[in-house]
mmCIF file of C-alpha atoms in Angstrom:
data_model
loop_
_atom_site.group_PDB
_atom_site.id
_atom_site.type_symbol
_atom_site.label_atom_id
_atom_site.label_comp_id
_atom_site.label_asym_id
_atom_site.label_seq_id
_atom_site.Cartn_x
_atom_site.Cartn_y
_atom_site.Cartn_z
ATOM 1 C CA UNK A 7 12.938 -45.216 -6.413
ATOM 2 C CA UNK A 8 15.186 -42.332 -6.084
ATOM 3 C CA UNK A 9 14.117 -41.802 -9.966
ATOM 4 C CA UNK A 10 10.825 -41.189 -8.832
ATOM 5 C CA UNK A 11 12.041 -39.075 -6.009
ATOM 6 C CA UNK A 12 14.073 -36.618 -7.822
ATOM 7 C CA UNK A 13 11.382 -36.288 -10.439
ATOM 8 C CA UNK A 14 8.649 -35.439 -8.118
ATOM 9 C CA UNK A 15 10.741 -32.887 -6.524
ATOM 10 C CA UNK A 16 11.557 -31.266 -10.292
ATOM 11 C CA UNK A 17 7.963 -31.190 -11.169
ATOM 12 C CA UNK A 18 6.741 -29.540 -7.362
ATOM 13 C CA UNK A 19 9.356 -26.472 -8.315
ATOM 14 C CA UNK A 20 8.243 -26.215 -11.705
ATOM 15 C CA UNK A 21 4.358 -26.110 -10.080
ATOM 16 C CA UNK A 22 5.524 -23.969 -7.557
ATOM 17 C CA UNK A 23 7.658 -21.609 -9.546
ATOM 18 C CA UNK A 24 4.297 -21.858 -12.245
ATOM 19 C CA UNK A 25 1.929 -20.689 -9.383
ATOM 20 C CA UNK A 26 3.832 -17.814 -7.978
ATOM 21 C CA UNK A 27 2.453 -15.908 -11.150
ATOM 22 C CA UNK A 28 -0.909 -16.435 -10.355
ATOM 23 C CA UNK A 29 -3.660 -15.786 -7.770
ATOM 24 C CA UNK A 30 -3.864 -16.350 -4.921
ATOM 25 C CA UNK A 31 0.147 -18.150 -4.704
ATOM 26 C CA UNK A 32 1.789 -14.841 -5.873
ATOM 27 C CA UNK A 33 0.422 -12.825 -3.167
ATOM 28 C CA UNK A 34 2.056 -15.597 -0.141
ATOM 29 C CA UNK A 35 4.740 -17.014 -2.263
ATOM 30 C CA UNK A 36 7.525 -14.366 -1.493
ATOM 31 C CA UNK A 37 10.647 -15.798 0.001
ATOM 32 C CA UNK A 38 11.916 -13.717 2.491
ATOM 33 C CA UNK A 39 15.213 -13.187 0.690
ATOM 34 C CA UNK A 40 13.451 -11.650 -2.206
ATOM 35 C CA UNK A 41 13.505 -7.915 -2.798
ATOM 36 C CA UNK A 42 10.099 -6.687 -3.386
ATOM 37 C CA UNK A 43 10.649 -5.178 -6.505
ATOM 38 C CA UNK A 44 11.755 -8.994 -8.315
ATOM 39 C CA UNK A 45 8.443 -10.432 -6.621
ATOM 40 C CA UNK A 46 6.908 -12.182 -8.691
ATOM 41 C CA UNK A 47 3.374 -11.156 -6.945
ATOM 42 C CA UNK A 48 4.155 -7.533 -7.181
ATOM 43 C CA UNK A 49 1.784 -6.754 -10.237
ATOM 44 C CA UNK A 50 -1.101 -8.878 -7.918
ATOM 45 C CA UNK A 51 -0.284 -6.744 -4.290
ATOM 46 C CA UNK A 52 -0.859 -3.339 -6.324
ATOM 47 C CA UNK A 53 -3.707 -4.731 -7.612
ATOM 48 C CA UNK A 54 -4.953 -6.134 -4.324
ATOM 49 C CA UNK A 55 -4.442 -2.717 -3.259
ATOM 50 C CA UNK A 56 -5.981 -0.391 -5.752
ATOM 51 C CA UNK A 57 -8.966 -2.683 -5.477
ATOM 52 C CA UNK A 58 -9.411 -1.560 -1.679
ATOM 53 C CA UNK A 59 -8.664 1.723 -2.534
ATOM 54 C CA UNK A 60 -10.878 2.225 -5.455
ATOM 55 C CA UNK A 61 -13.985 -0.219 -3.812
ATOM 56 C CA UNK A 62 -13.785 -0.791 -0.438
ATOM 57 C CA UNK A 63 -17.682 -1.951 -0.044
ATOM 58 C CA UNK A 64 -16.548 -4.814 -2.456
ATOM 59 C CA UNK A 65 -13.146 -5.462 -0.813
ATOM 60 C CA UNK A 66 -14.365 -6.012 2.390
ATOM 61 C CA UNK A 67 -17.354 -8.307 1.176
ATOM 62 C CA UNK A 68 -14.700 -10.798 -0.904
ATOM 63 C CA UNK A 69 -10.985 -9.965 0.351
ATOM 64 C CA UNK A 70 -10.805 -8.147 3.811
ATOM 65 C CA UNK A 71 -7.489 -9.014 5.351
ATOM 66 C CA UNK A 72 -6.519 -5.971 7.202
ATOM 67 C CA UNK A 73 -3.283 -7.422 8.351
ATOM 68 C CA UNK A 74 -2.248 -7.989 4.810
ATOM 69 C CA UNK A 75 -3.011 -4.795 3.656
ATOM 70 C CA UNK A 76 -0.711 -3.022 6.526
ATOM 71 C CA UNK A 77 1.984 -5.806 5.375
ATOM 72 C CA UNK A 78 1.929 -5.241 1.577
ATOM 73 C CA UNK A 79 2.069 -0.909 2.476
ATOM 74 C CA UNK A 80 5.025 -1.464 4.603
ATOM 75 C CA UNK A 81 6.908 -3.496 1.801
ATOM 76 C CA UNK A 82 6.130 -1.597 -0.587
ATOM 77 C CA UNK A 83 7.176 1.632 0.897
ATOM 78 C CA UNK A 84 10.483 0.339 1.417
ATOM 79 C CA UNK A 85 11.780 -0.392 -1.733
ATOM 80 C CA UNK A 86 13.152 1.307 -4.757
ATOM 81 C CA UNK A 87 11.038 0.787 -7.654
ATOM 82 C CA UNK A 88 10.769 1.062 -11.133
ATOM 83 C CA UNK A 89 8.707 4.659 -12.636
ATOM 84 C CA UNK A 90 6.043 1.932 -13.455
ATOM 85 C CA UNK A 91 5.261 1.073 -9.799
ATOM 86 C CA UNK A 92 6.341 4.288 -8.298
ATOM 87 C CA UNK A 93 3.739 5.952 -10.847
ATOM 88 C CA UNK A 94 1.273 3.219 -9.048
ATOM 89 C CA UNK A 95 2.130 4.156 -5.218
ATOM 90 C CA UNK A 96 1.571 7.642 -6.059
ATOM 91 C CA UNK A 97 -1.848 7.225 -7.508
ATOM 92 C CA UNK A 98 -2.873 4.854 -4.626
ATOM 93 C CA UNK A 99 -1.871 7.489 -1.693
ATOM 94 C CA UNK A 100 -4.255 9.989 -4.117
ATOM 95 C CA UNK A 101 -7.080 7.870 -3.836
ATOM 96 C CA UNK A 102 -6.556 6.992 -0.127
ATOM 97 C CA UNK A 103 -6.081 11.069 1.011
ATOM 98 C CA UNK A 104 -9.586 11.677 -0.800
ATOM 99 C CA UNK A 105 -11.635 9.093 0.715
ATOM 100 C CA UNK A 106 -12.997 8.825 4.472
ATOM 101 C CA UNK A 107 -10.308 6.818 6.379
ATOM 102 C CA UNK A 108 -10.541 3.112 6.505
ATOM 103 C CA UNK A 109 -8.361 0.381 8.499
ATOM 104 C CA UNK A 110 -4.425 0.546 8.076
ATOM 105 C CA UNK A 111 -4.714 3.763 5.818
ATOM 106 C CA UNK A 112 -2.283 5.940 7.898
ATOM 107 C CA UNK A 113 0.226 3.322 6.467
ATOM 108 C CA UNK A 114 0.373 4.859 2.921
ATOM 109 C CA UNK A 115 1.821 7.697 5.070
ATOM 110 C CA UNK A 116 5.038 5.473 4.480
ATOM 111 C CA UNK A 117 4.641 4.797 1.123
ATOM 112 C CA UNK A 118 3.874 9.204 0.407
ATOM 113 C CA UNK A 119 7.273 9.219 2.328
ATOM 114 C CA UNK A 120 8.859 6.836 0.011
ATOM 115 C CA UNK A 121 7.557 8.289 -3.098
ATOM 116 C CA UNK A 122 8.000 11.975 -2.236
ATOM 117 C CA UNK A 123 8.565 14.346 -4.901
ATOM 118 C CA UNK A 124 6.833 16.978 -7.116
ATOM 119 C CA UNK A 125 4.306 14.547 -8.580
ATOM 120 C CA UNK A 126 2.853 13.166 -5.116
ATOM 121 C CA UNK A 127 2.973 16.928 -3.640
ATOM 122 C CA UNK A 128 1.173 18.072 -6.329
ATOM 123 C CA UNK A 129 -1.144 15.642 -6.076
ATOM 124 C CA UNK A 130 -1.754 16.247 -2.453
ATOM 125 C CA UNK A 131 -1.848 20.132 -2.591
ATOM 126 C CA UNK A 132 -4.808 19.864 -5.551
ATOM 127 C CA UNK A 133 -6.294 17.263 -2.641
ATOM 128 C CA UNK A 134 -6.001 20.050 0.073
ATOM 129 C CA UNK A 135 -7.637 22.545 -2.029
ATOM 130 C CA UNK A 136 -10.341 20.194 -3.745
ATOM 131 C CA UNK A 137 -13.196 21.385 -1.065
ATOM 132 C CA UNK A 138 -13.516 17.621 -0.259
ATOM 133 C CA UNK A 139 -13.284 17.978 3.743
ATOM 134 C CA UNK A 140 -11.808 14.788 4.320
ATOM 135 C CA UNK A 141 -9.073 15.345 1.308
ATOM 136 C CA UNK A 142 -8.364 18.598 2.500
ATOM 137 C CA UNK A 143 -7.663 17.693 6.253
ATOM 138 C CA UNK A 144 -5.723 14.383 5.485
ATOM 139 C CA UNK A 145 -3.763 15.776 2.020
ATOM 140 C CA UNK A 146 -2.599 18.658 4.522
ATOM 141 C CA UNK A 147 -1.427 16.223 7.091
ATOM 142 C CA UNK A 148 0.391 13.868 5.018
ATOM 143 C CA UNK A 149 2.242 17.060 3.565
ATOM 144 C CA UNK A 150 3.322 18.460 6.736
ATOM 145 C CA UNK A 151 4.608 15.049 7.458
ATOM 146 C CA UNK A 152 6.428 15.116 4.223
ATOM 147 C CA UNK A 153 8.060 18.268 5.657
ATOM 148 C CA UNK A 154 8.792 16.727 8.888
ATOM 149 C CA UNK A 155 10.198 13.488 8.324
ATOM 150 C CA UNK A 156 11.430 13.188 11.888
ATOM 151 C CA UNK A 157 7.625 13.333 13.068
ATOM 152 C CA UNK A 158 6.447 9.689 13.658
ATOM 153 C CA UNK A 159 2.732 9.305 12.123
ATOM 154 C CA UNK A 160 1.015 8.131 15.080
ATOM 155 C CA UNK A 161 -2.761 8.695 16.203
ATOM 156 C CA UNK A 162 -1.693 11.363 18.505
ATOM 157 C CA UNK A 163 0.203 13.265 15.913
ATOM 158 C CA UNK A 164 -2.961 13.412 13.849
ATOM 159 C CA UNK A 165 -5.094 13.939 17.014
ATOM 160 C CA UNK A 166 -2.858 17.045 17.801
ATOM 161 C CA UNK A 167 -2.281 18.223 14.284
ATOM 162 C CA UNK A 168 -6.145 18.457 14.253
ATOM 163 C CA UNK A 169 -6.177 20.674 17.266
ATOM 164 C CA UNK A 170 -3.786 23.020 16.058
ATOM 165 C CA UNK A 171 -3.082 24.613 13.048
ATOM 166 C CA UNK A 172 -3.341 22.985 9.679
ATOM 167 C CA UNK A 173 -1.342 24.666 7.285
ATOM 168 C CA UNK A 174 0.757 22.796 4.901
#
């Protein structure tokens, strides 16, 4: 009986260790001791993300989790990463600054602050001077919180950095 035991228990962590490569396991099978960068689910969480980004009519019809969203931003902004991923981040905070603002965005605020560097700020400053509206106002704000990394990103900080002056 033990036999039986021990050999159910091998083949439920080879299934397990199977799954967390594919949809939807990877995306809530990281251990907490993991970093994010060795998560298996990594390649599936930018994806998850992109696909918000890129079609958020579609995103909200199939996969809406707001919640999860805020959580996979936070992680990912907190980690080093390889040029692959980091090359990822930066193209997701240029599709979020150049879109009208949708739940949890302000998070990617954390991930710009992560990633900074002469690729994102570039990025952003073509945003601010696209004549989109909406990129111009929220490229310009993430970049004078780039230069202000003391400043917390709250609603009132973007409520007051309306009011005033917007220069980057």
């Amino acid at each position: 009986m033990r036999r039986k035991a021990r050999d159910r228990a091998a083949a439920e962590k080879a299934y397990d260790q199977a799954a967390s490569h594919c949809l939807p396991h990877a995306l809530v099978s990281k251990p907490a001791d993991d970093g994010i960068t060795t998560w298996a689910g990594l390649p599936f969480a930018l994806l998850f993300l992109e696909w918000e980004a890129r079609y958020p009519e579609e995103w909200t019809r199939h996969a809406k989790d707001w919640g999860w969203k805020q959580w996979l931003i936070r992680e990912l902004a907190t980690a080093d990463h390889d040029d692959q991923v980091k090359a990822k981040l930066i193209d997701l905070v240029d599709l979020v600054v150049q879109r009208p603002y949708r739940c949890k965005d302000r998070e990617y605020v954390r991930v710009a602050r992560a990633m900074d560097g002469a690729e994102l700020r570039g990025r952003l400053h073509r945003a601010h001077q696209s004549g989109n509206s909406w990129a111009e106002r929220h490229a310009g704000y993430v970049l004078w919180l780039l230069d202000r990394p003391e400043a917390p990103n709250t609603r009132h900080v973007w409520r007051t950095w309306l009011a005033g002056t917007r220069t980057c």
